Amino acid sequence: MDERTAVKIVASQLNASSKSVKFIQRPTPIQIIGQLSILNSQLNYICDNEKNIDVEISKSHAHKTANSILNKRSSRSAHCNALKPKRRFMLHSNILSDLEK
């Protein structure tokens, strides 16, 4: 018997609703990001719902979610970098000549 079945059995004996989320076995770092993001976005629904809930996160869904998050962050970072003023340093000719020696 797996853990998810055990949760259902115990919950029924306690007249409670069961909640289980099955994560990917041996996930990649990208899949971990995706899984945690999916769970974070759905946690209120899972906890507030009075029905039994049994969720299994797929590899493809976790990967797609993580890529979406990482792409948003990289584009936001690129946008912020474009808005930063560029610092320019002027070297005096005497410093340049010292460096060439």
Short mmCIF file of N, CA and C in Angstrom, two decimals:
data_model
loop_
_atom_site.label_atom_id
_atom_site.label_comp_id
_atom_site.label_asym_id
_atom_site.label_seq_id
_atom_site.Cartn_x
_atom_site.Cartn_y
_atom_site.Cartn_z
N MET A 1 0.85 -1.18 0.00
CA MET A 1 0.00 0.00 0.00
C MET A 1 0.90 1.25 0.00
N ASP A 2 0.57 2.20 -0.86
CA ASP A 2 1.37 3.42 -0.90
C ASP A 2 0.83 4.47 0.08
N GLU A 3 1.59 5.53 0.26
CA GLU A 3 1.25 6.56 1.25
C GLU A 3 -0.07 7.26 0.93
N ARG A 4 -0.34 7.45 -0.34
CA ARG A 4 -1.56 8.16 -0.73
C ARG A 4 -2.81 7.35 -0.38
N THR A 5 -2.73 6.05 -0.54
CA THR A 5 -3.86 5.19 -0.16
C THR A 5 -4.03 5.20 1.36
N ALA A 6 -2.92 5.16 2.08
CA ALA A 6 -2.98 5.18 3.54
C ALA A 6 -3.63 6.48 4.04
N VAL A 7 -3.32 7.59 3.40
CA VAL A 7 -3.91 8.87 3.80
C VAL A 7 -5.43 8.81 3.62
N LYS A 8 -5.89 8.26 2.53
CA LYS A 8 -7.33 8.15 2.26
C LYS A 8 -8.02 7.28 3.30
N ILE A 9 -7.39 6.17 3.65
CA ILE A 9 -7.98 5.24 4.62
C ILE A 9 -8.08 5.90 6.00
N VAL A 10 -7.00 6.50 6.45
CA VAL A 10 -6.98 7.14 7.77
C VAL A 10 -7.96 8.31 7.82
N ALA A 11 -8.00 9.11 6.75
CA ALA A 11 -8.92 10.25 6.72
C ALA A 11 -10.37 9.78 6.80
N SER A 12 -10.70 8.69 6.11
CA SER A 12 -12.08 8.19 6.18
C SER A 12 -12.41 7.67 7.58
N GLN A 13 -11.45 7.07 8.26
CA GLN A 13 -11.67 6.59 9.62
C GLN A 13 -11.86 7.74 10.60
N LEU A 14 -11.29 8.91 10.29
CA LEU A 14 -11.39 10.07 11.17
C LEU A 14 -12.48 11.04 10.72
N ASN A 15 -13.25 10.64 9.71
CA ASN A 15 -14.27 11.52 9.12
C ASN A 15 -13.66 12.86 8.71
N ALA A 16 -12.50 12.80 8.10
CA ALA A 16 -11.80 14.00 7.64
C ALA A 16 -11.57 13.89 6.14
N SER A 17 -11.23 14.99 5.54
CA SER A 17 -10.90 14.94 4.12
C SER A 17 -9.39 14.70 3.98
N SER A 18 -9.04 13.96 2.96
CA SER A 18 -7.62 13.64 2.75
C SER A 18 -7.03 14.58 1.70
N LYS A 19 -5.81 14.94 1.91
CA LYS A 19 -5.07 15.79 0.98
C LYS A 19 -3.73 15.14 0.74
N SER A 20 -3.40 14.88 -0.51
CA SER A 20 -2.08 14.34 -0.82
C SER A 20 -1.57 14.93 -2.13
N VAL A 21 -0.28 15.18 -2.14
CA VAL A 21 0.38 15.70 -3.33
C VAL A 21 1.58 14.80 -3.59
N LYS A 22 1.60 14.19 -4.76
CA LYS A 22 2.73 13.32 -5.12
C LYS A 22 3.69 14.13 -5.98
N PHE A 23 4.93 14.22 -5.48
CA PHE A 23 5.97 14.91 -6.21
C PHE A 23 6.72 13.93 -7.11
N ILE A 24 7.50 14.46 -8.01
CA ILE A 24 8.30 13.67 -8.94
C ILE A 24 9.43 12.99 -8.16
N GLN A 25 9.65 11.71 -8.47
CA GLN A 25 10.77 11.01 -7.84
C GLN A 25 12.06 11.42 -8.56
N ARG A 26 13.10 11.71 -7.81
CA ARG A 26 14.40 12.13 -8.32
C ARG A 26 14.27 13.27 -9.35
N PRO A 27 13.70 14.40 -8.91
CA PRO A 27 13.51 15.52 -9.84
C PRO A 27 14.82 16.26 -10.12
N THR A 28 14.85 16.92 -11.25
CA THR A 28 15.95 17.81 -11.58
C THR A 28 15.74 19.11 -10.81
N PRO A 29 16.76 19.95 -10.70
CA PRO A 29 16.57 21.25 -10.03
C PRO A 29 15.45 22.07 -10.68
N ILE A 30 15.36 22.03 -12.00
CA ILE A 30 14.30 22.76 -12.71
C ILE A 30 12.94 22.22 -12.29
N GLN A 31 12.80 20.91 -12.20
CA GLN A 31 11.52 20.31 -11.81
C GLN A 31 11.17 20.64 -10.36
N ILE A 32 12.16 20.77 -9.50
CA ILE A 32 11.89 21.16 -8.10
C ILE A 32 11.30 22.57 -8.07
N ILE A 33 11.89 23.48 -8.84
CA ILE A 33 11.36 24.85 -8.92
C ILE A 33 9.91 24.81 -9.38
N GLY A 34 9.64 24.03 -10.43
CA GLY A 34 8.28 23.93 -10.96
C GLY A 34 7.30 23.34 -9.96
N GLN A 35 7.70 22.26 -9.30
CA GLN A 35 6.82 21.62 -8.32
C GLN A 35 6.45 22.56 -7.18
N LEU A 36 7.47 23.23 -6.65
CA LEU A 36 7.21 24.14 -5.53
C LEU A 36 6.34 25.32 -5.96
N SER A 37 6.54 25.79 -7.16
CA SER A 37 5.71 26.88 -7.68
C SER A 37 4.26 26.44 -7.84
N ILE A 38 4.07 25.25 -8.40
CA ILE A 38 2.71 24.71 -8.58
C ILE A 38 2.03 24.56 -7.23
N LEU A 39 2.73 23.95 -6.28
CA LEU A 39 2.15 23.75 -4.95
C LEU A 39 1.83 25.09 -4.30
N ASN A 40 2.75 26.04 -4.38
CA ASN A 40 2.54 27.36 -3.79
C ASN A 40 1.30 28.04 -4.37
N SER A 41 1.11 27.92 -5.67
CA SER A 41 -0.03 28.59 -6.31
C SER A 41 -1.36 27.91 -5.99
N GLN A 42 -1.33 26.64 -5.61
CA GLN A 42 -2.57 25.89 -5.37
C GLN A 42 -2.82 25.55 -3.91
N LEU A 43 -1.92 25.95 -3.03
CA LEU A 43 -2.02 25.53 -1.62
C LEU A 43 -3.30 26.00 -0.94
N ASN A 44 -3.70 27.23 -1.16
CA ASN A 44 -4.95 27.71 -0.54
C ASN A 44 -6.14 26.89 -1.00
N TYR A 45 -6.20 26.59 -2.30
CA TYR A 45 -7.30 25.79 -2.82
C TYR A 45 -7.31 24.40 -2.18
N ILE A 46 -6.14 23.78 -2.10
CA ILE A 46 -6.05 22.43 -1.53
C ILE A 46 -6.49 22.43 -0.07
N CYS A 47 -6.02 23.40 0.70
CA CYS A 47 -6.33 23.44 2.14
C CYS A 47 -7.77 23.86 2.42
N ASP A 48 -8.29 24.80 1.64
CA ASP A 48 -9.63 25.32 1.91
C ASP A 48 -10.74 24.42 1.40
N ASN A 49 -10.44 23.54 0.47
CA ASN A 49 -11.44 22.67 -0.12
C ASN A 49 -11.79 21.54 0.86
N GLU A 50 -13.07 21.29 1.05
CA GLU A 50 -13.48 20.25 1.99
C GLU A 50 -13.48 18.86 1.39
N LYS A 51 -13.30 18.78 0.09
CA LYS A 51 -13.27 17.48 -0.59
C LYS A 51 -11.91 16.82 -0.44
N ASN A 52 -11.90 15.50 -0.69
CA ASN A 52 -10.62 14.79 -0.76
C ASN A 52 -9.87 15.25 -2.00
N ILE A 53 -8.60 15.47 -1.85
CA ILE A 53 -7.79 15.91 -2.99
C ILE A 53 -6.54 15.04 -3.06
N ASP A 54 -6.31 14.50 -4.25
CA ASP A 54 -5.15 13.66 -4.52
C ASP A 54 -4.53 14.16 -5.82
N VAL A 55 -3.38 14.80 -5.72
CA VAL A 55 -2.75 15.44 -6.87
C VAL A 55 -1.41 14.78 -7.14
N GLU A 56 -1.11 14.61 -8.43
CA GLU A 56 0.21 14.13 -8.84
C GLU A 56 0.76 15.12 -9.85
N ILE A 57 1.92 15.68 -9.55
CA ILE A 57 2.53 16.66 -10.43
C ILE A 57 3.36 15.93 -11.48
N SER A 58 3.08 16.22 -12.74
CA SER A 58 3.80 15.55 -13.83
C SER A 58 5.13 16.25 -14.11
N LYS A 59 6.06 15.50 -14.69
CA LYS A 59 7.36 16.06 -15.04
C LYS A 59 7.21 17.20 -16.04
N SER A 60 6.36 17.00 -17.02
CA SER A 60 6.21 18.03 -18.06
C SER A 60 5.60 19.31 -17.50
N HIS A 61 4.61 19.18 -16.62
CA HIS A 61 3.98 20.37 -16.01
C HIS A 61 4.98 21.11 -15.13
N ALA A 62 5.75 20.38 -14.35
CA ALA A 62 6.76 21.01 -13.48
C ALA A 62 7.81 21.73 -14.32
N HIS A 63 8.25 21.09 -15.39
CA HIS A 63 9.27 21.68 -16.26
C HIS A 63 8.74 22.93 -16.95
N LYS A 64 7.53 22.85 -17.46
CA LYS A 64 6.92 24.00 -18.15
C LYS A 64 6.75 25.18 -17.19
N THR A 65 6.28 24.91 -15.97
CA THR A 65 6.08 25.96 -14.97
C THR A 65 7.41 26.61 -14.59
N ALA A 66 8.44 25.80 -14.36
CA ALA A 66 9.74 26.34 -13.99
C ALA A 66 10.32 27.20 -15.11
N ASN A 67 10.23 26.73 -16.34
CA ASN A 67 10.75 27.51 -17.46
C ASN A 67 10.04 28.85 -17.58
N SER A 68 8.75 28.85 -17.35
CA SER A 68 7.98 30.09 -17.40
C SER A 68 8.48 31.08 -16.35
N ILE A 69 8.70 30.59 -15.14
CA ILE A 69 9.19 31.44 -14.04
C ILE A 69 10.59 31.97 -14.35
N LEU A 70 11.46 31.09 -14.79
CA LEU A 70 12.84 31.50 -15.06
C LEU A 70 12.92 32.47 -16.24
N ASN A 71 12.09 32.28 -17.25
CA ASN A 71 12.07 33.21 -18.39
C ASN A 71 11.58 34.58 -17.96
N LYS A 72 10.56 34.63 -17.10
CA LYS A 72 10.06 35.91 -16.61
C LYS A 72 11.14 36.63 -15.81
N ARG A 73 11.85 35.89 -14.98
CA ARG A 73 12.89 36.51 -14.15
C ARG A 73 14.04 37.01 -15.01
N SER A 74 14.44 36.25 -16.01
CA SER A 74 15.57 36.70 -16.83
C SER A 74 15.18 37.90 -17.68
N SER A 75 13.95 37.95 -18.17
CA SER A 75 13.54 39.11 -18.96
C SER A 75 13.36 40.33 -18.07
N ARG A 76 12.87 40.13 -16.84
CA ARG A 76 12.74 41.24 -15.89
C ARG A 76 14.12 41.76 -15.52
N SER A 77 15.07 40.86 -15.32
CA SER A 77 16.44 41.26 -14.99
C SER A 77 17.07 42.03 -16.14
N ALA A 78 16.86 41.56 -17.37
CA ALA A 78 17.40 42.26 -18.53
C ALA A 78 16.78 43.64 -18.66
N HIS A 79 15.49 43.74 -18.38
CA HIS A 79 14.79 45.02 -18.44
C HIS A 79 15.35 45.98 -17.40
N CYS A 80 15.56 45.48 -16.19
CA CYS A 80 16.12 46.34 -15.12
C CYS A 80 17.53 46.79 -15.46
N ASN A 81 18.33 45.90 -16.04
CA ASN A 81 19.70 46.26 -16.41
C ASN A 81 19.71 47.32 -17.51
N ALA A 82 18.73 47.26 -18.41
CA ALA A 82 18.66 48.25 -19.48
C ALA A 82 18.32 49.63 -18.93
N LEU A 83 17.62 49.68 -17.81
CA LEU A 83 17.23 50.95 -17.22
C LEU A 83 18.32 51.58 -16.36
N LYS A 84 19.30 50.80 -15.96
CA LYS A 84 20.37 51.33 -15.11
C LYS A 84 21.27 52.24 -15.93
N PRO A 85 21.70 53.35 -15.32
CA PRO A 85 22.61 54.23 -16.05
C PRO A 85 23.97 53.55 -16.22
N LYS A 86 24.54 53.74 -17.35
CA LYS A 86 25.87 53.18 -17.63
C LYS A 86 26.93 54.09 -17.04
N ARG A 87 27.87 53.51 -16.36
CA ARG A 87 28.98 54.29 -15.80
C ARG A 87 30.13 54.24 -16.79
N ARG A 88 30.66 55.38 -17.06
CA ARG A 88 31.79 55.46 -17.97
C ARG A 88 32.97 56.08 -17.23
N PHE A 89 34.10 55.47 -17.43
CA PHE A 89 35.30 55.97 -16.78
C PHE A 89 36.24 56.49 -17.85
N MET A 90 36.76 57.65 -17.59
CA MET A 90 37.72 58.22 -18.52
C MET A 90 39.11 58.04 -17.94
N LEU A 91 39.98 57.54 -18.76
CA LEU A 91 41.37 57.39 -18.33
C LEU A 91 42.17 58.54 -18.90
N HIS A 92 42.97 59.11 -18.08
CA HIS A 92 43.83 60.19 -18.54
C HIS A 92 44.95 59.60 -19.38
N SER A 93 45.45 60.38 -20.25
CA SER A 93 46.49 59.90 -21.17
C SER A 93 47.74 59.44 -20.44
N ASN A 94 48.05 60.07 -19.31
CA ASN A 94 49.24 59.65 -18.59
C ASN A 94 49.07 58.26 -17.96
N ILE A 95 47.86 57.92 -17.55
CA ILE A 95 47.62 56.58 -17.00
C ILE A 95 47.75 55.56 -18.12
N LEU A 96 47.20 55.86 -19.29
CA LEU A 96 47.30 54.95 -20.42
C LEU A 96 48.77 54.71 -20.81
N SER A 97 49.53 55.76 -20.80
CA SER A 97 50.93 55.58 -21.18
C SER A 97 51.69 54.76 -20.13
N ASP A 98 51.32 54.90 -18.85
CA ASP A 98 51.94 54.08 -17.80
C ASP A 98 51.58 52.60 -17.98
N LEU A 99 50.33 52.33 -18.43
CA LEU A 99 49.90 50.94 -18.62
C LEU A 99 50.59 50.30 -19.80
N GLU A 100 50.95 51.09 -20.80
CA GLU A 100 51.60 50.54 -21.98
C GLU A 100 53.07 50.19 -21.76
N LYS A 101 53.65 50.70 -20.70
CA LYS A 101 55.09 50.44 -20.42
C LYS A 101 55.34 49.06 -19.94
#
